[in-house]
Coordinates of C-alpha atoms in Angstrom, one line a residue:
Chain A
X1 CA 136.1 81.2 156.4
X2 CA 133.2 83.2 155.0
X3 CA 135.5 86.2 154.4
X4 CA 137.9 83.9 152.6
X5 CA 135.1 82.6 150.4
X6 CA 133.9 86.1 149.6
X7 CA 137.5 87.1 148.7
X8 CA 137.9 84.2 146.4
X9 CA 134.5 84.9 144.8
X10 CA 135.5 88.5 144.2
X11 CA 138.8 87.5 142.7
X12 CA 137.2 84.9 140.5
X13 CA 134.5 87.4 139.4
X14 CA 137.1 90.0 138.7
X15 CA 139.1 87.6 136.6
X16 CA 136.0 86.4 134.7
X17 CA 135.0 90.0 134.2
X18 CA 138.4 91.0 132.9
X19 CA 139.0 88.0 130.7
X20 CA 136.9 89.0 127.7
X21 CA 138.4 92.5 127.8
X22 CA 141.9 91.1 127.9
X23 CA 141.0 88.8 125.1
X24 CA 139.7 91.6 122.8
X25 CA 142.8 93.6 123.4
X26 CA 145.1 90.7 122.7
X27 CA 143.3 89.6 119.5
X28 CA 145.1 90.5 116.4
X29 CA 144.2 93.8 114.6
X30 CA 143.0 92.7 111.2
X31 CA 143.4 94.7 108.0
X32 CA 142.2 94.0 104.5
X33 CA 143.6 96.1 101.6
X34 CA 143.0 96.3 97.9
X35 CA 145.4 97.9 95.4
X36 CA 145.4 98.4 91.6
X37 CA 148.7 96.9 90.8
X38 CA 151.1 94.2 92.0
X39 CA 152.8 94.2 95.4
X40 CA 156.1 94.1 93.6
X41 CA 155.4 97.0 91.3
X42 CA 158.3 99.1 92.7
X43 CA 155.7 101.9 92.9
X44 CA 152.3 102.7 94.4
X45 CA 150.9 99.3 95.5
X46 CA 154.2 98.1 96.8
X47 CA 154.5 101.2 99.0
X48 CA 151.4 100.2 100.9
X49 CA 152.3 96.5 101.0
X50 CA 155.7 97.4 102.4
X51 CA 154.0 99.6 105.0
X52 CA 151.7 96.8 106.2
X53 CA 154.7 94.5 106.5
X54 CA 156.5 97.1 108.5
X55 CA 153.5 97.5 110.9
X56 CA 153.3 93.8 111.2
X57 CA 156.9 93.7 112.1
X58 CA 156.4 96.4 114.8
X59 CA 153.3 94.9 116.3
X60 CA 154.2 91.3 115.8
X61 CA 152.5 88.7 113.6
X62 CA 150.3 87.6 116.5
X63 CA 148.9 91.1 117.0
X64 CA 148.6 92.2 113.4
X65 CA 147.2 90.3 110.4
X66 CA 146.5 91.5 106.9
X67 CA 145.2 90.3 103.6
X68 CA 146.2 92.2 100.4
X69 CA 144.3 91.9 97.1
X70 CA 146.6 93.2 94.5
X71 CA 146.2 93.8 90.7
X72 CA 142.6 95.0 91.1
X73 CA 142.6 97.8 88.6
X74 CA 138.9 97.2 87.8
X75 CA 137.0 99.3 90.3
X76 CA 134.0 96.9 90.3
X77 CA 136.3 94.0 91.3
X78 CA 137.6 96.1 94.2
X79 CA 134.0 96.9 95.2
X80 CA 133.2 93.2 95.4
X81 CA 136.2 92.5 97.6
X82 CA 135.6 95.5 99.9
X83 CA 131.9 94.6 100.2
X84 CA 132.7 91.0 101.1
X85 CA 135.4 92.0 103.7
X86 CA 133.0 94.5 105.3
X87 CA 130.1 92.0 105.4
X88 CA 132.3 89.3 106.9
X89 CA 132.9 91.5 110.0
X90 CA 136.4 90.0 110.3
X91 CA 138.4 93.2 109.8
X92 CA 139.0 96.2 111.9
X93 CA 140.2 98.3 109.0
X94 CA 139.6 98.1 105.2
X95 CA 142.1 100.0 103.0
X96 CA 141.1 101.0 99.5
X97 CA 144.5 102.0 98.1
X98 CA 143.8 103.9 95.0
X99 CA 142.0 107.2 94.2
X100 CA 139.8 105.3 91.8
X101 CA 138.1 103.5 94.7
X102 CA 136.7 106.6 96.3
X103 CA 133.1 106.2 95.1
X104 CA 133.1 102.6 96.3
X105 CA 134.2 103.6 99.8
X106 CA 131.6 106.4 99.8
X107 CA 128.9 103.9 99.0
X108 CA 129.9 101.0 101.2
X109 CA 131.2 102.7 104.3
X110 CA 127.9 104.1 105.6
X111 CA 126.4 100.6 105.6
X112 CA 129.1 99.3 108.0
X113 CA 129.5 102.0 110.7
X114 CA 131.3 99.6 113.0
X115 CA 134.1 99.0 110.5
X116 CA 136.8 101.6 109.7
X117 CA 137.8 102.4 106.1
X118 CA 140.8 104.2 104.8
X119 CA 141.4 105.3 101.2
X120 CA 143.8 107.3 99.2
X121 CA 145.3 109.2 97.6
X122 CA 142.8 111.9 98.6
X123 CA 141.8 114.1 101.5
X124 CA 138.1 113.6 101.2
X125 CA 136.4 111.5 104.0
X126 CA 133.0 112.2 102.5
X127 CA 131.8 113.6 105.9
X128 CA 131.7 110.0 107.2
X129 CA 132.8 109.1 110.7
X130 CA 134.2 105.8 109.7
X131 CA 136.4 106.9 106.8
X132 CA 140.0 108.0 106.9
X133 CA 141.7 109.5 103.8
X134 CA 145.4 109.8 103.1
X135 CA 147.6 111.4 100.5
X136 CA 151.3 112.1 100.0
X137 CA 152.6 115.6 99.5
X138 CA 154.5 114.1 96.6
X139 CA 155.5 117.5 95.3
X140 CA 157.9 117.9 98.3
X141 CA 160.2 115.0 97.2
X142 CA 159.5 116.0 93.6
X143 CA 160.9 119.4 94.3
X144 CA 164.1 117.9 95.9
X145 CA 164.5 115.5 93.0
X146 CA 164.0 118.5 90.6
X147 CA 166.6 120.7 92.3
X148 CA 169.2 117.9 92.0
X149 CA 168.2 117.0 88.5
X150 CA 168.6 120.7 87.5
X151 CA 172.1 120.8 89.0
X152 CA 173.1 117.5 87.4
X153 CA 171.9 117.9 83.8
X154 CA 174.6 118.6 81.3
X155 CA 172.4 118.7 78.2
X156 CA 169.9 121.0 79.8
X157 CA 167.0 118.6 78.9
X158 CA 165.1 116.5 81.4
X159 CA 162.4 114.0 80.4
X160 CA 159.4 113.1 82.6
X161 CA 157.1 110.2 82.0
X162 CA 153.9 110.4 83.9
X163 CA 150.7 108.2 83.8
X164 CA 147.6 110.4 84.0
X165 CA 147.6 114.0 85.2
X166 CA 145.9 113.4 88.5
X167 CA 146.7 112.7 92.2
X168 CA 150.2 112.2 93.5
X169 CA 151.5 111.8 89.9
X170 CA 150.6 115.3 89.1
X171 CA 151.8 116.6 92.4
X172 CA 155.2 114.9 91.9
X173 CA 155.6 116.1 88.3
X174 CA 154.6 119.7 89.2
X175 CA 157.0 119.7 92.2
X176 CA 159.8 118.3 90.1
X177 CA 159.3 121.0 87.5
X178 CA 159.4 123.7 90.2
X179 CA 162.6 122.1 91.6
X180 CA 164.4 122.2 88.3
X181 CA 163.2 125.8 87.7
X182 CA 164.7 126.7 91.1
X183 CA 168.1 125.3 90.6
X184 CA 168.5 125.7 86.8
X185 CA 166.0 128.0 85.2
X186 CA 167.6 127.4 81.8
X187 CA 166.9 123.7 81.8
X188 CA 164.0 122.3 79.8
X189 CA 161.6 119.9 81.5
X190 CA 159.6 117.9 79.0
X191 CA 156.6 116.0 80.3
X192 CA 154.8 113.1 78.6
X193 CA 151.7 111.8 80.2
X194 CA 151.0 108.4 78.5
X195 CA 147.5 108.1 80.0
X196 CA 148.2 104.7 81.5
X197 CA 149.6 103.5 84.8
X198 CA 150.7 100.1 83.4
X199 CA 151.7 100.4 79.7
X200 CA 155.4 99.6 79.8
X201 CA 155.9 99.4 76.0
X202 CA 154.5 102.9 75.6
X203 CA 156.3 104.3 78.6
X204 CA 159.5 102.9 77.2
X205 CA 159.1 104.6 73.9
X206 CA 158.2 107.8 75.7
X207 CA 161.6 107.6 77.4
X208 CA 163.3 106.8 74.1
X209 CA 161.7 109.9 72.7
X210 CA 163.1 112.0 75.5
X211 CA 166.6 110.5 75.0
X212 CA 166.4 111.2 71.3
X213 CA 165.5 114.8 72.0
X214 CA 168.6 115.2 74.2
X215 CA 167.5 114.3 77.7
X216 CA 170.2 113.1 80.0
X217 CA 168.0 112.8 83.1
X218 CA 164.7 111.0 83.3
X219 CA 162.1 110.7 86.0
X220 CA 158.6 109.3 86.2
X221 CA 155.9 107.9 88.4
X222 CA 153.6 104.8 88.4
X223 CA 154.3 101.2 87.9
X224 CA 155.2 101.5 84.2
X225 CA 158.4 103.3 85.0
X226 CA 160.3 99.9 84.9
X227 CA 160.5 100.5 81.1
X228 CA 161.9 104.0 81.3
X229 CA 164.4 102.9 84.0
X230 CA 165.8 100.3 81.6
X231 CA 166.0 103.0 78.9
X232 CA 168.0 105.3 81.3
X233 CA 170.4 102.4 82.0
X234 CA 170.9 101.6 78.4
X235 CA 171.6 105.1 77.4
X236 CA 173.7 106.3 80.2
X237 CA 171.1 108.7 81.5
X238 CA 170.3 109.2 85.2
X239 CA 167.0 108.3 86.9
X240 CA 165.1 109.9 89.7
X241 CA 162.2 107.9 91.2
X242 CA 159.2 108.2 93.5
X243 CA 156.7 106.1 95.4
X244 CA 159.1 103.2 96.2
X245 CA 162.8 102.8 96.0
X246 CA 163.8 101.6 92.5
X247 CA 167.5 101.6 93.4
X248 CA 168.1 97.9 92.7
X249 CA 166.5 98.0 89.3
X250 CA 168.1 101.3 88.3
X251 CA 171.6 100.3 89.3
X252 CA 174.1 103.0 88.4
X253 CA 171.5 105.1 86.6
X254 CA 169.6 105.7 89.9
X255 CA 170.2 108.9 91.8
X256 CA 167.4 109.7 94.4
X257 CA 164.1 108.2 95.3
X258 CA 161.2 109.6 97.2
X259 CA 159.8 106.7 99.2
X260 CA 156.3 106.7 100.7
X261 CA 156.1 105.4 104.2
X262 CA 152.4 104.8 104.8
X263 CA 153.2 103.2 108.2
X264 CA 153.3 106.8 109.6
X265 CA 149.6 107.1 108.7
X266 CA 148.7 103.5 109.6
X267 CA 150.1 103.8 113.1
X268 CA 147.8 106.7 113.8
X269 CA 144.8 105.1 112.3
X270 CA 145.3 101.9 114.2
X271 CA 145.7 103.8 117.5
X272 CA 142.6 105.8 116.8
X273 CA 140.5 102.7 116.0
X274 CA 141.7 101.1 119.2
X275 CA 140.6 104.2 121.0
X276 CA 137.2 104.0 119.3
X277 CA 137.7 106.8 116.7
X278 CA 136.7 105.1 113.5
X279 CA 137.4 107.9 111.0
X280 CA 136.6 111.4 109.9
X281 CA 140.2 112.5 109.5
X282 CA 142.6 112.9 106.6
X283 CA 146.4 112.5 106.7
X284 CA 149.1 113.9 104.5
X285 CA 152.5 112.2 104.2
X286 CA 155.2 114.9 104.3
X287 CA 159.0 115.0 104.7
X288 CA 158.5 116.6 108.1
X289 CA 156.3 113.8 109.5
X290 CA 158.5 111.1 108.1
X291 CA 155.9 109.8 105.7
X292 CA 158.1 110.8 102.8
X293 CA 161.7 109.8 102.9
X294 CA 164.4 110.6 100.4
X295 CA 166.6 107.6 99.7
X296 CA 169.7 107.9 97.6
X297 CA 170.8 105.2 95.2
X298 CA 173.0 102.4 96.5
Chain B
X1 CA 158.3 122.7 63.1
X2 CA 157.7 119.7 60.8
X3 CA 161.4 118.8 60.9
X4 CA 161.3 119.0 64.7
X5 CA 158.4 116.5 64.8
X6 CA 159.1 114.1 62.0
X7 CA 162.6 113.1 63.1
X8 CA 164.4 109.9 62.2
X9 CA 163.9 108.8 65.8
X10 CA 160.1 108.9 65.5
X11 CA 160.3 106.5 62.6
X12 CA 162.7 104.3 64.4
X13 CA 160.3 104.3 67.4
X14 CA 157.5 103.4 65.0
X15 CA 159.5 100.3 63.8
X16 CA 160.2 99.2 67.4
X17 CA 156.6 99.7 68.5
X18 CA 155.3 97.8 65.5
X19 CA 157.4 94.7 66.1
X20 CA 155.2 92.9 68.6
X21 CA 152.1 93.7 66.7
X22 CA 153.6 92.3 63.5
X23 CA 154.6 89.0 65.2
X24 CA 151.3 88.5 66.9
X25 CA 149.2 89.9 64.0
X26 CA 150.9 87.6 61.4
X27 CA 150.5 84.6 63.6
X28 CA 146.8 85.4 64.1
X29 CA 146.4 85.9 60.3
X30 CA 147.3 82.2 59.7
X31 CA 144.8 81.0 62.3
X32 CA 142.0 83.3 61.0
X33 CA 142.6 82.5 57.4
X34 CA 142.0 78.8 58.3
X35 CA 138.8 79.8 60.1
X36 CA 140.0 79.9 63.8
X37 CA 139.8 83.1 65.8
X38 CA 142.2 83.1 68.8
X39 CA 141.4 85.9 71.2
X40 CA 144.0 84.4 73.6
X41 CA 146.9 86.1 71.8
X42 CA 147.7 88.5 74.6
X43 CA 147.8 85.6 77.2
X44 CA 150.2 83.6 75.0
X45 CA 152.3 86.8 74.6
X46 CA 152.5 87.2 78.3
X47 CA 153.6 83.6 78.8
X48 CA 156.2 84.0 76.0
X49 CA 157.4 87.2 77.5
X50 CA 157.7 85.7 81.0
X51 CA 159.4 82.4 80.0
X52 CA 161.9 84.1 77.7
X53 CA 162.7 86.7 80.3
X54 CA 163.1 84.1 83.1
X55 CA 165.3 81.9 81.0
X56 CA 167.6 84.8 80.1
X57 CA 167.5 85.9 83.7
X58 CA 168.5 82.4 85.0
X59 CA 170.9 81.4 82.2
X60 CA 172.0 84.6 80.5
X61 CA 171.4 82.9 77.2
X62 CA 169.4 84.8 74.7
X63 CA 169.1 81.8 72.4
X64 CA 167.6 79.7 75.2
X65 CA 165.3 82.6 76.0
X66 CA 164.1 82.6 72.5
X67 CA 163.6 78.8 72.5
X68 CA 161.7 79.1 75.7
X69 CA 159.3 81.6 74.2
X70 CA 158.9 79.4 71.1
X71 CA 158.2 76.3 73.3
X72 CA 155.6 77.9 75.5
X73 CA 154.0 79.5 72.4
X74 CA 153.9 76.1 70.7
X75 CA 152.3 74.4 73.8
X76 CA 149.7 77.1 74.3
X77 CA 149.0 77.2 70.5
X78 CA 148.4 73.4 70.6
X79 CA 146.2 73.8 73.6
X80 CA 144.2 76.6 71.8
X81 CA 143.9 74.3 68.7
X82 CA 142.7 71.4 70.9
X83 CA 140.0 73.6 72.5
X84 CA 138.9 75.2 69.2
X85 CA 139.3 72.4 66.7
X86 CA 138.9 69.1 68.6
X87 CA 136.6 70.2 71.4
X88 CA 134.9 72.8 69.0
X89 CA 134.5 75.3 71.9
X90 CA 133.1 78.7 71.3
X91 CA 136.2 80.5 70.1
X92 CA 135.6 84.0 71.5
X93 CA 135.0 82.7 75.0
X94 CA 137.8 80.1 75.0
X95 CA 140.2 82.7 73.7
X96 CA 139.3 85.0 76.7
X97 CA 140.0 82.0 78.9
X98 CA 143.4 81.5 77.4
X99 CA 144.1 85.2 77.9
X100 CA 143.1 85.1 81.5
X101 CA 145.2 82.0 82.0
X102 CA 148.3 83.7 80.5
X103 CA 147.7 86.9 82.5
X104 CA 147.4 85.1 85.8
X105 CA 150.0 82.4 85.3
X106 CA 152.7 84.7 84.1
X107 CA 152.1 87.0 87.1
X108 CA 152.1 84.1 89.5
X109 CA 155.3 82.6 88.1
X110 CA 156.9 86.1 88.1
X111 CA 156.0 86.6 91.8
X112 CA 157.2 83.1 92.8
X113 CA 160.4 82.9 90.7
X114 CA 161.7 86.4 90.4
X115 CA 159.7 88.5 92.9
X116 CA 160.4 92.1 91.8
X117 CA 161.1 93.8 88.5
X118 CA 164.6 93.2 87.3
X119 CA 166.3 93.9 84.0
X120 CA 168.3 91.6 81.7
X121 CA 170.7 92.2 78.9
X122 CA 168.5 91.5 75.9
X123 CA 169.2 91.3 72.2
X124 CA 171.5 94.2 71.4
X125 CA 171.1 96.5 68.5
X126 CA 172.9 95.2 65.5
X127 CA 175.4 97.4 63.7
X128 CA 175.2 96.7 60.0
X129 CA 178.3 98.0 58.3
X130 CA 177.6 100.8 55.8
X131 CA 173.8 100.5 56.1
X132 CA 173.7 101.6 59.8
X133 CA 175.8 104.7 58.9
X134 CA 173.5 106.1 56.1
X135 CA 172.8 109.6 57.2
X136 CA 170.5 110.4 54.2
X137 CA 167.0 111.0 55.5
X138 CA 168.1 109.2 58.7
X139 CA 167.8 105.8 56.9
X140 CA 170.5 104.3 59.0
X141 CA 168.8 105.1 62.2
X142 CA 165.3 104.3 61.0
X143 CA 165.9 100.9 59.4
X144 CA 169.3 99.6 60.4
X145 CA 169.7 100.3 64.1
X146 CA 167.5 97.6 65.6
X147 CA 167.9 94.2 67.3
X148 CA 167.6 90.9 65.7
X149 CA 163.9 90.2 66.6
X150 CA 162.8 93.5 64.9
X151 CA 164.4 92.3 61.6
X152 CA 162.9 88.9 62.1
X153 CA 159.4 90.4 62.4
X154 CA 159.7 92.4 59.2
X155 CA 161.3 89.4 57.4
X156 CA 158.3 87.2 58.4
X157 CA 155.8 89.5 56.5
X158 CA 156.9 88.6 52.9
X159 CA 157.6 85.0 53.9
X160 CA 154.1 84.7 55.4
X161 CA 152.5 86.4 52.3
X162 CA 154.4 84.0 50.1
X163 CA 153.3 80.9 52.1
X164 CA 149.7 82.0 52.2
X165 CA 149.5 83.0 48.5
X166 CA 152.0 80.9 46.6
X167 CA 152.3 77.5 48.3
X168 CA 150.1 74.4 48.5
X169 CA 150.0 74.8 52.2
X170 CA 148.7 78.3 51.8
X171 CA 146.1 77.2 49.4
X172 CA 144.9 74.5 51.9
X173 CA 144.7 77.1 54.6
X174 CA 142.6 79.4 52.5
X175 CA 140.4 76.6 51.3
X176 CA 139.8 75.4 54.9
X177 CA 139.0 79.0 56.0
X178 CA 136.6 79.7 53.0
X179 CA 134.9 76.4 52.6
X180 CA 135.9 73.6 54.9
X181 CA 133.3 71.2 53.5
X182 CA 134.7 71.6 50.0
X183 CA 138.2 71.3 51.3
X184 CA 137.3 68.2 53.2
X185 CA 135.7 66.7 50.0
X186 CA 139.0 67.4 48.2
X187 CA 140.8 65.3 50.8
X188 CA 142.2 68.1 52.9
X189 CA 142.4 67.2 56.6
X190 CA 140.6 70.3 57.9
X191 CA 141.5 69.6 61.5
X192 CA 145.1 69.1 60.8
X193 CA 145.4 72.3 58.8
X194 CA 143.8 74.3 61.6
X195 CA 146.0 72.6 64.2
X196 CA 149.0 73.7 62.2
X197 CA 147.9 77.3 61.7
X198 CA 146.7 77.9 65.3
X199 CA 150.0 76.3 66.6
X200 CA 151.9 78.6 64.3
X201 CA 149.9 81.5 65.7
X202 CA 150.9 80.4 69.2
X203 CA 154.6 80.3 68.2
X204 CA 154.4 83.8 66.7
X205 CA 152.6 85.1 69.8
X206 CA 155.4 83.6 72.0
X207 CA 157.9 85.5 69.8
X208 CA 155.9 88.7 70.2
X209 CA 156.2 88.4 73.9
X210 CA 159.9 87.7 73.8
X211 CA 160.4 90.7 71.5
X212 CA 159.1 92.8 74.4
X213 CA 160.8 91.2 77.4
X214 CA 164.2 90.3 76.0
X215 CA 164.7 92.6 73.1
X216 CA 162.8 95.9 73.3
X217 CA 162.1 96.5 77.0
X218 CA 164.4 94.0 78.7
X219 CA 162.2 93.9 81.8
X220 CA 159.2 91.9 82.9
X221 CA 156.3 93.1 85.0
X222 CA 152.7 92.0 85.6
X223 CA 150.6 92.4 82.5
X224 CA 153.6 93.6 80.5
X225 CA 151.7 93.6 77.2
X226 CA 148.9 95.9 78.5
X227 CA 146.4 94.4 76.0
X228 CA 148.7 94.7 73.0
X229 CA 147.6 91.2 71.8
X230 CA 144.0 92.4 71.4
X231 CA 145.1 95.3 69.2
X232 CA 147.1 92.7 67.2
X233 CA 143.8 90.7 66.6
X234 CA 142.1 94.0 65.5
X235 CA 145.0 94.7 63.1
X236 CA 144.3 91.4 61.4
X237 CA 140.8 92.7 60.5
X238 CA 142.3 96.0 59.6
X239 CA 144.8 94.3 57.3
X240 CA 142.0 92.3 55.7
X241 CA 143.7 89.0 56.6
X242 CA 146.8 89.8 54.5
X243 CA 150.3 89.9 56.0
X244 CA 151.1 93.1 54.2
X245 CA 147.8 94.6 55.4
X246 CA 148.7 93.7 59.0
X247 CA 152.1 95.3 58.5
X248 CA 150.5 98.5 57.2
X249 CA 148.1 98.6 60.1
X250 CA 150.8 98.0 62.7
X251 CA 153.0 100.7 61.1
X252 CA 150.1 103.2 61.0
X253 CA 149.1 102.6 64.6
X254 CA 152.7 102.7 65.8
X255 CA 153.5 105.8 63.8
X256 CA 150.7 107.8 65.3
X257 CA 151.8 106.5 68.7
X258 CA 155.4 107.5 68.1
X259 CA 154.2 110.8 66.8
X260 CA 152.2 111.6 69.9
X261 CA 155.1 110.7 72.2
X262 CA 157.4 113.0 70.1
X263 CA 154.8 115.9 70.3
X264 CA 155.0 115.9 74.1
X265 CA 158.7 115.2 74.2
X266 CA 159.4 118.4 72.3
X267 CA 157.0 120.3 74.5
X268 CA 154.2 121.1 72.1
X269 CA 151.1 122.1 74.1
X270 CA 148.6 119.5 72.9
X271 CA 146.5 117.9 75.6
X272 CA 148.0 114.4 76.3
X273 CA 144.5 112.9 76.3
X274 CA 144.0 113.9 72.6
X275 CA 147.5 112.7 71.7
X276 CA 147.0 109.3 73.3
X277 CA 143.6 108.9 71.7
X278 CA 145.0 109.7 68.2
X279 CA 146.3 106.2 67.3
X280 CA 143.0 104.6 68.1
X281 CA 140.9 107.2 66.4
X282 CA 142.9 107.1 63.2
X283 CA 143.0 103.3 63.2
X284 CA 139.2 103.2 63.6
X285 CA 138.7 105.8 60.8
X286 CA 141.1 103.8 58.6
X287 CA 139.2 100.6 59.5
X288 CA 135.9 102.2 58.5
X289 CA 137.2 103.2 55.1
X290 CA 138.8 99.8 54.6
X291 CA 135.9 97.7 55.8
X292 CA 135.4 95.6 52.7
X293 CA 134.3 92.3 54.2
X294 CA 134.9 90.3 51.0
X295 CA 138.2 88.9 52.1
X296 CA 137.0 87.7 55.4
X297 CA 137.3 83.9 55.7
X298 CA 133.7 82.8 55.5
X299 CA 134.3 79.9 58.0
X300 CA 135.9 82.2 60.6
X301 CA 134.9 81.1 64.2
X302 CA 132.8 78.2 62.8
X303 CA 133.9 74.8 64.0
X304 CA 134.0 72.2 61.3
X305 CA 131.6 69.2 61.6
X306 CA 132.2 66.6 59.0
X307 CA 129.2 65.6 57.0
X308 CA 127.1 68.7 57.9

């Protein structure tokens, strides 16, 4: 009888002891993310939003929850959101999806060592143990697009519409130029940086200028490419894209798209955090690790 | 080198880029001449751009799309007039409120009703027999190879100048903007005139939005105008509250913009930062030299209180 009581007591204590642990493991992994443009921009912000949705699908909605604050181009607004999320203590990971948010992460992260932060596109973790950094090797897909564009062009003129000459935009454009040079050294690649990620009217006229100067192939990066894509369609030119697939919008003009799959990075980061490693590592999306995928037009 | 840069396509690009500025700037001119500053132009443009785009996307009818832009422009123009004239709100602040409303609401509706950027078949370029074929100096390509809304914008400039300078309505607008007390004493209904001009400004802003989403770009995206409406307001000051002045400002700004795009499109090695800065720098310089304040409506931004 006594032995049975002791056995029951041990079992009960063991169950009680394990319950909180089981509860913590079963609780959803919670992520908050801020991005500069809309989740349907067919570009940078959408690539992260789609990745979070993919992770949610893999882990199940009960195990993975996220909030996404889009259209936050103003860095101060992002700082407020990141600060509030961190102070609330409700999130396991806070993602600042935009290279302009770097200084905010650098400032806020040290105050919340128990929370993990991730930001990109960059490789700098600021020497902080709770900051991850991520960036795409956008020049890889840029090179492939460039090789194909060089082989396809009949006029020998290819137009590029870029936003600002930094980050993955610069990587993509530089890779694209090298690709064209590799497959068709005689082709001309003309690049216009419009100094804006969002100015669709200006990007559209930049594309028109390339067409007027003989371009039969266009490419570009950032969310303002919706204008140039429409120009390509209207003028029978072909379009190469990056960041997200723009196949649906580009229709017959579309050829090839380099698509960012941030879920490759997110999977690792989430696993690390669950193992107690809060940061201090930077990731690069590549074609080899599956973070960059080339998708052809439909 | 000069022939390589100053091509007909650069001037054609200038005409296209200037179109939304002309619509919005002319509309704003009417309001400001009557004494009402509307800083919400960009928000009304965004709503006009969205509603016209969505209507064309859903129905395929360009006429209905245009009507949708006019209708939303009218409603938001009336709302602006109600806030500025009836409620006598501080015009700068309420204008920013209207801008933020248009920015947020157009984005929300876009997300809920369309979801992702799509393109529509907008107003096609009109071929005008003989004129479109003129090769001399590229005149055909520069002036006669555009869609209907581009022609409408340029047509509205002389019409607006005529209305403002040669009609009784124009005289009433100017009187209300210069000296509302005197106008009131002469029996002019100051509030009614201001309601009409601000609503007209809303209509034109709606058209400016439609000229982007269903004529020049044929797509819609969050914040499609990228602050273009604010430049239109600045062009009214630049144009010294005259339709032809606004036209000149819009053309200058757009010309320098088209030029900087051409410079990079032909591969000239000029830092893009300088090229992109150029339209703004040149406009500011021109503004400094043209800053005679004499034509400024003296009652601009001042709500009218009867019997003051």
